[in-house]
CSV table of C-alpha atoms in Angstrom, one decimal:
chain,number,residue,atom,x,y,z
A,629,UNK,CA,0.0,0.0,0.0
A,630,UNK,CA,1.3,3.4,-1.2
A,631,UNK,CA,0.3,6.8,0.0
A,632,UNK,CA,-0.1,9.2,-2.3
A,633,UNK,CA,3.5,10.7,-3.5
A,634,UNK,CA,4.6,13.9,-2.0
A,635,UNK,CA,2.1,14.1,0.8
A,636,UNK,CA,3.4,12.4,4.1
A,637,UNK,CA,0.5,11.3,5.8
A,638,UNK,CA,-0.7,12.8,9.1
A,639,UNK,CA,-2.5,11.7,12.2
A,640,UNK,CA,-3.1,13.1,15.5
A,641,UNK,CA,-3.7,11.4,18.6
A,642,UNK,CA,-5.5,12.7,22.0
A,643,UNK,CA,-5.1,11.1,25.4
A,644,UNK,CA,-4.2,12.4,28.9
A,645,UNK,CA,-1.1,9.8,29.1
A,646,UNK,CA,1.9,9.1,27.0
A,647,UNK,CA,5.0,7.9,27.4
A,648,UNK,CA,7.3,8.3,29.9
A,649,UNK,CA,4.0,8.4,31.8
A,650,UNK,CA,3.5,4.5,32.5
A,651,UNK,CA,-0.5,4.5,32.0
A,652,UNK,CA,-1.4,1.7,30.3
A,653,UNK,CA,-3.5,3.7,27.4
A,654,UNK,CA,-0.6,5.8,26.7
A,655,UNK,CA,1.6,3.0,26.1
A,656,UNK,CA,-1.2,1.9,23.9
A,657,UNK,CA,-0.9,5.0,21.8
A,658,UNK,CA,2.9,4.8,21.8
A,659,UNK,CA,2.3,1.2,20.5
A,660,UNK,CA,0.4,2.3,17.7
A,661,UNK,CA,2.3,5.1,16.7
A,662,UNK,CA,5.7,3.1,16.5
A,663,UNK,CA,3.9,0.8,13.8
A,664,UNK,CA,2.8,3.8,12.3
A,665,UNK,CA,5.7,5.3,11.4
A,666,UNK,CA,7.9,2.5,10.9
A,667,UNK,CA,5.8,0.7,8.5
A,668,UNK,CA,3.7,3.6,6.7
A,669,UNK,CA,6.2,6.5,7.4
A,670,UNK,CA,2.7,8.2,9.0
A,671,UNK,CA,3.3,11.7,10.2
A,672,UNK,CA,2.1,10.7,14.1
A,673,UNK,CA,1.7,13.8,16.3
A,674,UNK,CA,-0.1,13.3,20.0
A,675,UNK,CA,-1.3,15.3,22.2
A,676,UNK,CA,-1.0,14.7,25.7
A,677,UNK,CA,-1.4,15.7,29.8
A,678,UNK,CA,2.0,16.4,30.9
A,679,UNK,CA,1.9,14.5,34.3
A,680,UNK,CA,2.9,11.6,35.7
A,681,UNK,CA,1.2,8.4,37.6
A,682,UNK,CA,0.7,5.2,38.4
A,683,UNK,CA,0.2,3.0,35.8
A,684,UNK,CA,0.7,-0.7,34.9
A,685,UNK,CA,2.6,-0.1,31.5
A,686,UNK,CA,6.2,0.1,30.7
A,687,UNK,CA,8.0,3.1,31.2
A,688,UNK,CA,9.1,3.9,27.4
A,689,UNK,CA,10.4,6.8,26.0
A,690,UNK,CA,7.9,9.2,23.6
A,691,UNK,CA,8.1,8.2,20.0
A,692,UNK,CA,6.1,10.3,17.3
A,693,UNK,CA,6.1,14.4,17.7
A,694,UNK,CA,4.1,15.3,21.9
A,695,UNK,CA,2.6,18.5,22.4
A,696,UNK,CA,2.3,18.4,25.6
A,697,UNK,CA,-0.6,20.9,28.0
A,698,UNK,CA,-0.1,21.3,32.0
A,699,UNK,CA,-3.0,19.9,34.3
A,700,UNK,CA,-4.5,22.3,36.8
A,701,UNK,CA,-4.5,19.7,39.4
A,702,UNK,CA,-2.2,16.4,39.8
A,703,UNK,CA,-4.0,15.1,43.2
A,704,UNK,CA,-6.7,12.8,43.8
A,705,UNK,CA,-9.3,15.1,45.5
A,706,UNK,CA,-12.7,14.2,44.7
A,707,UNK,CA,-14.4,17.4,43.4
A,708,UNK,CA,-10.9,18.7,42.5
A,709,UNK,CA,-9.8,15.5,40.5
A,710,UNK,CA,-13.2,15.8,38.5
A,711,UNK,CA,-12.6,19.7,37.8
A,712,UNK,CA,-9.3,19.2,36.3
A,713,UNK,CA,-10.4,16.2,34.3
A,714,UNK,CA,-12.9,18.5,32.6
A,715,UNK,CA,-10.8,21.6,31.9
A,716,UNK,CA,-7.9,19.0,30.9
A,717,UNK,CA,-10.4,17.6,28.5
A,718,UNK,CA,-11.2,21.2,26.6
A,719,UNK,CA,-7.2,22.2,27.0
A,720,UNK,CA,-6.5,19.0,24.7
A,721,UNK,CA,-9.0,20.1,22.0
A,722,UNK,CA,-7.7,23.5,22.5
A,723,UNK,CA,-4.5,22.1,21.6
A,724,UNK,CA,-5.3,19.9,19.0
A,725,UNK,CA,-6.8,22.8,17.0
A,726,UNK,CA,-3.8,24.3,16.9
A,727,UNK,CA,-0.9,21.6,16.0
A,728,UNK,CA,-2.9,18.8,14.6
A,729,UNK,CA,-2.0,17.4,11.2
A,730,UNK,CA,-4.4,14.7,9.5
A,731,UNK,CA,-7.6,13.2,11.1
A,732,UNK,CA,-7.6,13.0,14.7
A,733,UNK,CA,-7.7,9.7,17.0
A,734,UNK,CA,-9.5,10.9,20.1
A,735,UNK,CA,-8.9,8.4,23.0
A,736,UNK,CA,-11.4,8.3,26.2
A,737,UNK,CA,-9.2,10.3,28.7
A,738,UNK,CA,-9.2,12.1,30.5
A,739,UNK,CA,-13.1,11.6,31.1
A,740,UNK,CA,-15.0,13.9,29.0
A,741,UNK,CA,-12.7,13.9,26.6
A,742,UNK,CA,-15.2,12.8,23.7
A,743,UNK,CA,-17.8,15.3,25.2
A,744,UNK,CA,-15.4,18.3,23.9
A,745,UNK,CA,-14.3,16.2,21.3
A,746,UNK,CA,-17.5,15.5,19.3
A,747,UNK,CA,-18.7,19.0,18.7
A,748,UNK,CA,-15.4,21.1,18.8
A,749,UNK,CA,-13.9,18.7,15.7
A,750,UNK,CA,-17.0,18.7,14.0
A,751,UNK,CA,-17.3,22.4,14.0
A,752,UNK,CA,-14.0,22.7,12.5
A,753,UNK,CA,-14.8,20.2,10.0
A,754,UNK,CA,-12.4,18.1,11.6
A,755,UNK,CA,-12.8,14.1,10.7
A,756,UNK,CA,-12.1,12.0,13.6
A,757,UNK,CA,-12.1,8.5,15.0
A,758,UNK,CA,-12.7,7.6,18.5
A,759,UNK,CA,-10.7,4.8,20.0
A,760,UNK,CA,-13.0,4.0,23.3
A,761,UNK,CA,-11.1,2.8,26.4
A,762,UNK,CA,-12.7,3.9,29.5
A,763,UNK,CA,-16.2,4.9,29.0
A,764,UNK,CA,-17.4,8.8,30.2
A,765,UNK,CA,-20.0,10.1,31.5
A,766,UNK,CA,-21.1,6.0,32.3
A,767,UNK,CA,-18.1,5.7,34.5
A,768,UNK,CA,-19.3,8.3,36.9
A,769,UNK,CA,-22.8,6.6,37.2
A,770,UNK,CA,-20.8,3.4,37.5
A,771,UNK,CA,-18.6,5.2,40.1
A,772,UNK,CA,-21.9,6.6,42.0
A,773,UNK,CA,-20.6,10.2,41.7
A,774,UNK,CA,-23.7,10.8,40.3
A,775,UNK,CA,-27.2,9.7,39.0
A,776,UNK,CA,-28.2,8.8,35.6
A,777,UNK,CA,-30.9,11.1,36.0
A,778,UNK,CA,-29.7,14.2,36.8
A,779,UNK,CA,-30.0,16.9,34.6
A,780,UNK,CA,-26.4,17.4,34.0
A,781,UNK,CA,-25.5,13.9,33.4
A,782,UNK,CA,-28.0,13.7,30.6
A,783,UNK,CA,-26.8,17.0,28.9
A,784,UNK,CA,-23.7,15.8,29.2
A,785,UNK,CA,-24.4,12.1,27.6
A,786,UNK,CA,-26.2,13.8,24.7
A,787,UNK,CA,-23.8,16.2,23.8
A,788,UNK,CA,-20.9,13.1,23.8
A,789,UNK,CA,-23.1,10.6,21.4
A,790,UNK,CA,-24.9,13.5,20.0
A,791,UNK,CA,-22.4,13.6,16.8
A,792,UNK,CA,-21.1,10.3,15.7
A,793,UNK,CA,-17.3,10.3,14.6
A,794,UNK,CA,-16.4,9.1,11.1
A,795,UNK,CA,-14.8,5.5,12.5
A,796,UNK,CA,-15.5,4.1,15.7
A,797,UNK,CA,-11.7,1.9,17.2
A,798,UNK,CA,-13.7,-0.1,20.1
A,799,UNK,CA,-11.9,-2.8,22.9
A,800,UNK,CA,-14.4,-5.3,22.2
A,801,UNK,CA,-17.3,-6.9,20.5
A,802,UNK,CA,-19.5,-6.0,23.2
A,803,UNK,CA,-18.6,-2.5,24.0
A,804,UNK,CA,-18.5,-1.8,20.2
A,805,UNK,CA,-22.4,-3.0,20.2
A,806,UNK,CA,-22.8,-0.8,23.3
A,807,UNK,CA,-21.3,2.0,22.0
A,808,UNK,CA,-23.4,2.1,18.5
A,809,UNK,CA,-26.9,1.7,20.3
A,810,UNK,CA,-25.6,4.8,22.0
A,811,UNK,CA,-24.9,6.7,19.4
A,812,UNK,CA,-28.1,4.9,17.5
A,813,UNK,CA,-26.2,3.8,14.2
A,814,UNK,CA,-23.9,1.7,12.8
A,815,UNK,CA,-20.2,3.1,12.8
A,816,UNK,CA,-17.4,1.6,10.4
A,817,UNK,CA,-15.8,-0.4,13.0
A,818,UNK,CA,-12.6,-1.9,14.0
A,819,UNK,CA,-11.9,-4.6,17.2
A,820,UNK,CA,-8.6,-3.0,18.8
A,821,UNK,CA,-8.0,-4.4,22.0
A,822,UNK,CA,-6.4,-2.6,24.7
A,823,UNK,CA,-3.1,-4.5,26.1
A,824,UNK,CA,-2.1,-6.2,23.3
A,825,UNK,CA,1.5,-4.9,22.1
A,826,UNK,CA,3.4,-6.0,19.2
A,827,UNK,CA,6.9,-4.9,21.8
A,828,UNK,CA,6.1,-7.1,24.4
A,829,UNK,CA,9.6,-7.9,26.4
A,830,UNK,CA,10.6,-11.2,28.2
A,831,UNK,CA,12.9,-11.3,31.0
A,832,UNK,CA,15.3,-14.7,29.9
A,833,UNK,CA,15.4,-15.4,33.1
A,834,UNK,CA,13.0,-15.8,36.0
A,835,UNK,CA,12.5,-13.1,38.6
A,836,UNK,CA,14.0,-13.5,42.3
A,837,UNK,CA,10.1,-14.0,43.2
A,838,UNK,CA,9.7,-17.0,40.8
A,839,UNK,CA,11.0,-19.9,43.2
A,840,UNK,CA,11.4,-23.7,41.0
A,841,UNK,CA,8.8,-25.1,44.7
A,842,UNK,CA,6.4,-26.8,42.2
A,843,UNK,CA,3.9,-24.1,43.2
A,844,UNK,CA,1.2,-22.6,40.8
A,845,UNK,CA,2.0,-18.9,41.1
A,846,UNK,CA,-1.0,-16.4,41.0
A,847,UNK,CA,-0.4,-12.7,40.2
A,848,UNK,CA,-3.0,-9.5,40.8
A,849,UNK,CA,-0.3,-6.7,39.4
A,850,UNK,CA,-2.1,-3.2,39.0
A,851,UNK,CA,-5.0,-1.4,40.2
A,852,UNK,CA,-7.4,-2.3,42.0
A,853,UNK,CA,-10.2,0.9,41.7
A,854,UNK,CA,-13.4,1.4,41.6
A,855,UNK,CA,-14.0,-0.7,38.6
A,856,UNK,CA,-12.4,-3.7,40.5
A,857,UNK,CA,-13.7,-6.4,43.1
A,858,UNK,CA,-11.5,-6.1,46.2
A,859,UNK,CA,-14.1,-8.8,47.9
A,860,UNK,CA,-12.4,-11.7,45.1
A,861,UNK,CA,-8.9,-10.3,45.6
A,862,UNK,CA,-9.6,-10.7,49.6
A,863,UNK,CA,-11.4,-14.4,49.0
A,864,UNK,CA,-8.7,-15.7,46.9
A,865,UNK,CA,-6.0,-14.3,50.0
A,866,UNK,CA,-8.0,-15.8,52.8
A,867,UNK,CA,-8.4,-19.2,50.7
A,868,UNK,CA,-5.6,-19.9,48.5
A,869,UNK,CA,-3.1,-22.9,50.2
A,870,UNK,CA,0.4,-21.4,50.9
A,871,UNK,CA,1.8,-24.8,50.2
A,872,UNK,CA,0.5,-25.5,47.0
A,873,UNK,CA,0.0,-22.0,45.7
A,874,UNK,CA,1.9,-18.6,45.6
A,875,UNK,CA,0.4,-14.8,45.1
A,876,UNK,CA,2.6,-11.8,43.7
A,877,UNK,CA,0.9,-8.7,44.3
A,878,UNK,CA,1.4,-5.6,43.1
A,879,UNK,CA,-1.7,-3.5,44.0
A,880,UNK,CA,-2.5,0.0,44.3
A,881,UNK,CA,-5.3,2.1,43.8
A,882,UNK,CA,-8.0,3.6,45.9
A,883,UNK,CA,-9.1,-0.2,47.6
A,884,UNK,CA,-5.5,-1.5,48.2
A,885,UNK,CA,-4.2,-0.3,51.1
A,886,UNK,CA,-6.3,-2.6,53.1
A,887,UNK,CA,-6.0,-5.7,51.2
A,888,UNK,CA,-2.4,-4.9,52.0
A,889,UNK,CA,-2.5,-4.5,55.6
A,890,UNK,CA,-4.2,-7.4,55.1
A,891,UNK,CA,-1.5,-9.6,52.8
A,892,UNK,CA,1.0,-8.6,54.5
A,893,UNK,CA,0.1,-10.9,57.7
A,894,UNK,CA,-0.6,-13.4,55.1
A,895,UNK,CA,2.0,-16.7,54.2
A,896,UNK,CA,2.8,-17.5,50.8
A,897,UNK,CA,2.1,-13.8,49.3
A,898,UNK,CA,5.0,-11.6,47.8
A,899,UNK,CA,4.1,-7.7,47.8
A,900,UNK,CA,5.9,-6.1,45.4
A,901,UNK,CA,5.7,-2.3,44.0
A,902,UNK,CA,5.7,-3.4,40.6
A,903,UNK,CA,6.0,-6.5,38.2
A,904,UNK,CA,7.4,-5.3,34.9
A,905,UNK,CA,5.9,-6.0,31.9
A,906,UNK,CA,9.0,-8.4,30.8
A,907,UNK,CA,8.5,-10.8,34.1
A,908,UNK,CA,4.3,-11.2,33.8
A,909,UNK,CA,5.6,-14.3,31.9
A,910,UNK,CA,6.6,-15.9,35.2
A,911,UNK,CA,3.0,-15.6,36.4
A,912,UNK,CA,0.7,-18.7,36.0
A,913,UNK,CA,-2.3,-17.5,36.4
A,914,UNK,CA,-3.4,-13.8,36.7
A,915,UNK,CA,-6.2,-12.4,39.3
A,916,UNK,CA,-8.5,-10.3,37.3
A,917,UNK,CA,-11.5,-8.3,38.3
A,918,UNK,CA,-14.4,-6.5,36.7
A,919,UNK,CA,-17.7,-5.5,38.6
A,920,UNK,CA,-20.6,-5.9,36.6
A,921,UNK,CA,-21.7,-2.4,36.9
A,922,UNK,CA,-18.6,-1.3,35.3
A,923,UNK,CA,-18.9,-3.7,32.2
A,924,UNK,CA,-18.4,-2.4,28.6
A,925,UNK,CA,-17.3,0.8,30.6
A,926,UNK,CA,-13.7,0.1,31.7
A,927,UNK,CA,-10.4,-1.3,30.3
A,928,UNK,CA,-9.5,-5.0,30.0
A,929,UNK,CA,-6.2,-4.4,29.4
A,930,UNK,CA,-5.0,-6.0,32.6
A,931,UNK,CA,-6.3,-9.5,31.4
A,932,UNK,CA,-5.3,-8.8,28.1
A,933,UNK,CA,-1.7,-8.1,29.0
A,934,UNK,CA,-1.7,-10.9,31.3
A,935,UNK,CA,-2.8,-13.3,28.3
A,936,UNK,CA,-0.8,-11.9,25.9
A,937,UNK,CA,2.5,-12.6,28.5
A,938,UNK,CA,1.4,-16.6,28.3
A,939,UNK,CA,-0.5,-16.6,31.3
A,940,UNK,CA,-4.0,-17.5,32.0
A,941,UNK,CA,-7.1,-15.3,33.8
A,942,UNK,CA,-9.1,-16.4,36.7
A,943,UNK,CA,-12.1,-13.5,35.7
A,944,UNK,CA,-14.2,-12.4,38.5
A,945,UNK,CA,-17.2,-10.4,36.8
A,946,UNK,CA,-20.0,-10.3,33.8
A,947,UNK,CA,-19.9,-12.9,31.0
A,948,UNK,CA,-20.8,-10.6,28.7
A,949,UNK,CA,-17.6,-8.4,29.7
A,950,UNK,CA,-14.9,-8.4,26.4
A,951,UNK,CA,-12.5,-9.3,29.0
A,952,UNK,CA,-14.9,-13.2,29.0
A,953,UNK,CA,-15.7,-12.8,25.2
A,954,UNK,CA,-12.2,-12.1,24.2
A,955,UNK,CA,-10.3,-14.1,26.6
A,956,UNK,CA,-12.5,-17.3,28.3
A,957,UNK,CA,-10.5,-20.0,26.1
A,958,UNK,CA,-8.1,-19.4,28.3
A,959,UNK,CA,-9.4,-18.5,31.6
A,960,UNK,CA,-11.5,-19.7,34.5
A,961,UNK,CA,-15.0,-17.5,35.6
A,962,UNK,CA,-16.2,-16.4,38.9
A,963,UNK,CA,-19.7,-14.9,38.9
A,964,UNK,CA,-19.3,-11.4,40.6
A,965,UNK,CA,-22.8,-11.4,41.4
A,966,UNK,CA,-23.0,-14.9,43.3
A,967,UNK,CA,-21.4,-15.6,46.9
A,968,UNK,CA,-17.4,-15.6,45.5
A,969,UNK,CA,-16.1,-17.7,48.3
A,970,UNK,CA,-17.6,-20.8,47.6
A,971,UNK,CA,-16.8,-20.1,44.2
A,972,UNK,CA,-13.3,-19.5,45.3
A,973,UNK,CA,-12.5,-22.6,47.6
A,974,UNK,CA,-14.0,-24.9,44.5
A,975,UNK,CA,-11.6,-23.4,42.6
A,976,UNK,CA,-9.3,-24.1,44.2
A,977,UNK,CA,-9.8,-27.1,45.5
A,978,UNK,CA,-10.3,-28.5,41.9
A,979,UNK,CA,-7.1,-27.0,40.7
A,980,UNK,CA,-4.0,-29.1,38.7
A,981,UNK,CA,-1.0,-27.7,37.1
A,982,UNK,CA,-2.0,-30.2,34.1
A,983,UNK,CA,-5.2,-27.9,33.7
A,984,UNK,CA,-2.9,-24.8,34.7
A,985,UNK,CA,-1.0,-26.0,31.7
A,986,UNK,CA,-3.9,-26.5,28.9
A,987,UNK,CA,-5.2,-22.8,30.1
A,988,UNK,CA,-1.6,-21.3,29.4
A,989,UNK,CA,-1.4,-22.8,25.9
A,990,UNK,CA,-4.8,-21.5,25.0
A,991,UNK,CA,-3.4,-17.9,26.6
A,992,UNK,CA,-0.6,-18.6,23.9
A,993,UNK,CA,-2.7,-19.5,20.9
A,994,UNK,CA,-4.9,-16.3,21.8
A,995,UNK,CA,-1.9,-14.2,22.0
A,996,UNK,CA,-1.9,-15.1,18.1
A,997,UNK,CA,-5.1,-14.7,17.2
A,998,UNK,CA,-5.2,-11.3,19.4
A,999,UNK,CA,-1.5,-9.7,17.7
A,1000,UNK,CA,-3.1,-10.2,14.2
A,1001,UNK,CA,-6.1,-8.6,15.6
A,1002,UNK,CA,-4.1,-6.3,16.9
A,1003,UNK,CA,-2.2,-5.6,13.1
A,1004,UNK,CA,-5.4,-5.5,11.4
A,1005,UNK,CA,-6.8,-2.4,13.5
A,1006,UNK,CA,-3.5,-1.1,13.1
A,1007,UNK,CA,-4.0,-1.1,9.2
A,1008,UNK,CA,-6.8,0.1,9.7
A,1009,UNK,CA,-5.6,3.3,11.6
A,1010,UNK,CA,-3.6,3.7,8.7
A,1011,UNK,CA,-6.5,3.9,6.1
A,1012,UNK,CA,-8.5,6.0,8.1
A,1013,UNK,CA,-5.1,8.8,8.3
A,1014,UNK,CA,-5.5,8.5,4.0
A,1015,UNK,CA,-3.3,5.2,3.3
A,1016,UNK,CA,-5.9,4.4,0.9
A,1017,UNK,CA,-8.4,7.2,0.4
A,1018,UNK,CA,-11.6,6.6,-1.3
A,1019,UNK,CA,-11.8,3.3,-0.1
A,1020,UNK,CA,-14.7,2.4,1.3
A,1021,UNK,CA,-15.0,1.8,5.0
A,1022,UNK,CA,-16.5,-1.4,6.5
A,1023,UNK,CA,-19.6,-1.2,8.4
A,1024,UNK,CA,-19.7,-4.1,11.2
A,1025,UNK,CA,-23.7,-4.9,11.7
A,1026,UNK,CA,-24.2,-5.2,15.7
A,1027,UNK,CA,-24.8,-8.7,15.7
A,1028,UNK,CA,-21.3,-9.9,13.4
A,1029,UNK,CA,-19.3,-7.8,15.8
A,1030,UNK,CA,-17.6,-11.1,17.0
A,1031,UNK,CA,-16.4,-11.8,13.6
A,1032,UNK,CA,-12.7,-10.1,14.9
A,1033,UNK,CA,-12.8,-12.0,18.6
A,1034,UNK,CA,-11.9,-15.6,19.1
A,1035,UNK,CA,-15.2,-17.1,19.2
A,1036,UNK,CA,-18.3,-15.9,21.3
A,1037,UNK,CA,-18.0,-17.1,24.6
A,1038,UNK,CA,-20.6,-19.8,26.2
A,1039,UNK,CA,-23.6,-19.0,28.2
C-alpha cells in the first residue's frame, strides 16, 4: 500500500497519558504510533497531559512528535480531581486545534474527553475516530458520583453521542455494540483491544520472586479501583493454600491499602511495588476483576496483557464483559454477582497444574489470534489517516461484531 506521492501522511492522537507516563493507554498509543511510522512512514503527532502516575505499562520513551498541556490539578481530591479532568479535557482540543496534522484519533481520557471532542472537531470540520477505552459520562454513574438522571449527566451524555465520529476503534465486540446503540447507528468499526502490544519484552530469566517449589504462582499486578472487586482479591488471599500456591501482588489504587494490611500478615504472598511487563511471563495464572456495573465501561487491558504474556485469567465479573468474550479459552469464571467464596474454595480445591498447563497454551494460541487482531486495526488506523483514500470503510452490523474476537463465549 502506497500513500499518495509527496504528501506524508498525518494523524493526530489525544489522550491524557503518553509515554514516559507508565498509563497503560498511553503505552497503547505509543504502540500504535511506532507501527505507524515504521511501516507507513505516518506523520504521528499526540497530544497529551503532561503528568505523571501510576500506571501498569512500561515506562518507554515518547516516540512520534508530543505536544504536551499542563494539568491544573495532579492530586486525587474528589471534586478537584473531576474539575481538572474536565478543563484537561477542553485544554487538549484546544491544543489539538492548533498543532494537529491529518484526522484526529481521540482516545477516552481524561473523562469527558469525547464530550469536547464531538462538537469542537465537528465544528472545524475536523474528521475523527474515537478509540474508546474507558467509558465517560457511564463511569461516573458506574462510580456513583452521580445519578443517571440528573440533569447534568443527561446533557452531558447527549452532547458526547450527539455527533457520531467518522470511525469508531472499540476494545471489544461488546462495548462496540454498546457504543453504537448509543450513538443509534452503525459506525465503520474496527476490534482493537487494549493490552495487546506487538513490543512485548521477556525477562530470559526468571525473577527472584519465581521460586522452581512446584507451586502454581497467581499474580494481581495493578489497580485495584473502583472498577475492581477487592471482595475476590480478599477471597482468593483468605483461601488460597500457601503450600500449593503462591500470590505476587502488586496493588495499588483507591481499595488497596487494606488488602495490604491485610496480605501482609498473610504466608505465601509476595508484595511487590511493581511486576514489569518483561516478568508477567513468570505468572501462572493472573487475578482479574471487573464488577458488573462497570462492564463495557472500563479497560480490560490487565487480562489482556496478562494473556498476551502466556498466562491464563481467573475473571471475576459479567460474562458478557470483552475481557470473558475475548479471553474465556483461556481463563476460568467467577460470577461477581454470586457468593465468590464458595466459588473461590471450589476453585481451588479442583485446581491441577496439568489444567494450569492446557489454560496457558490456550493464553498462547490467543496471543496469536489477538496480535493479528491487533495488526489488522492497526492497518486500519492507517487507512482512516489517508493510506488508501476513497476506499470504502467497513460497516460491522451489531450482531457480526464477533467476527474479529476468538469465538463468542458460552452462556
Amino acid at each position: 500500500m502506497n500513500s499518495t506521492p509527496n504528501k506524508p501522511l498525518s494523524l493526530t492522537i489525544i489522550n491524557r497519558h503518553y509515554p514516559p507516563n507508565p498509563g497503560i493507554t498511553g503505552e497503547s498509543a505509543w504502540d500504535l504510533t511506532k507501527y505507524l511510522i515504521e511501516n507507513h512512514g505516518i506523520d504521528v503527532r499526540i497530544v497529551h497531559v503532561k503528568r505523571s502516575d501510576l500506571g501498569g505499562g512500561q515506562v518507554r520513551l515518547p516516540i512520534g512528535k508530543t505536544f504536551q498541556i499542563s494539568t491544573l490539578y495532579k492530586g486525587n481530591k474528589g471534586i478537584l480531581k473531576l474539575a481538572a479532568g474536565f478543563f484537561d479535557g477542553l485544554f487538549l482540543l484546544l491544543k489539538t486545534l492548533r498543532v494537529r496534522r491529518g484526522p484526529v484519533l481521540c482516545m477516552t481520557s481524561p473523562p469527558l474527553l469525547p464530550f469536547w471532542a464531538s462538537w469542537l472537531l465537528p465544528l472545524f470540520g475536523i474528521r475523527w475516530a474515537l478509540w474508546s477505552m474507558d467509558l465517560f459520562p457511564e463511569g461516573f454513574v458506574a462510580d456513583g458520583v452521580i445519578k443517571k438522571t440528573n440533569p447534568i449527566y443527561r446533557f452531558v451524555e447527549w452532547v458526547t453521542y450527539r455527533f457520531a465520529p467518522a470511525q469508531l476503534f472499540a476494545l471489544g465486540p461488546n462495548q462496540a455494540a454498546y457504543i453504537q446503540k448509543k450513538y443509534s447507528k452503525s459506525l465503520p468499526t474496527t476490534i482493537l483491544p487494549c493490552g495487546v502490544l506487538l513490543d512485548q519484552p521477556r525477562d530470559p530469566t526468571p525473577p527472584e520472586w519465581r521460586k522452581a517449589d512446584g507451586k502454581i504462582y497467581f499474580g494481581y499486578a495493578g489497580n485495584l479501583g473502583d472498577a475492581h472487586s477487592a471482595d475476590f482479591l480478599l477471597a482468593f488471599i483468605h483461601h488460597f493454600d500457601p503450600q500449593k500456591h503462591h500470590l505476587i501482588l502488586a496493588v495499588y489504587g483507591t481499595k488497596s491499602a487494606d488488602i495490604l494490611a491485610i496480605a501482609g500478615t498473610k504466608e505465601g504472598i509476595t508484595i511487590l511495588k511493581n511486576v514489569p511487563r518483561s516478568q508477567l511471563p513468570y505468572i501462572d495464572i493472573h487475578l482479574v476483576s471487573l464488577l458488573t456495573k462497570w462492564t463495557h465501561i472500563a479497560v480490560p487491558s490487565k487480562a489482556i496483557s496478562s494473556v498476551c504474556a502466556g498466562g491464563a485469567i481467573l475473571f471475576c465479573g459479567n460474562k458478557e464483559a470483552d475481557t470473558w468474550a475475548l479471553l474465556h479459552r483461556a481463563g476460568w469464571y467467577i460470577d461477581e454477582e454470586h457468593a465468590i467464596i464458595p466459588q473461590i474454595t471450589h476453585f481451588l480445591t479442583q485446581l491441577t497444574p496439568e489444567e494450569v498447563t492446557t489454560k496457558k497454551n490456550e493464553a498462547a494460541s490467543l496471543t496469536t489470534e489477538l496480535k493479528q487482531m491487533l495488526v489488522t486495526a492497526y492497518e486500519e488506523v492507517a487507512v482512516f489517516s489517508g493510506l488508501l483514500s476513497g476506499t470504502k470503510k467497513k460497516i460491522i452490523p451489531k450482531s457480526d461484531l464477533y467476527t474479529n474476537a476468538s469465538s463468542k463465549p458460552q452462556k
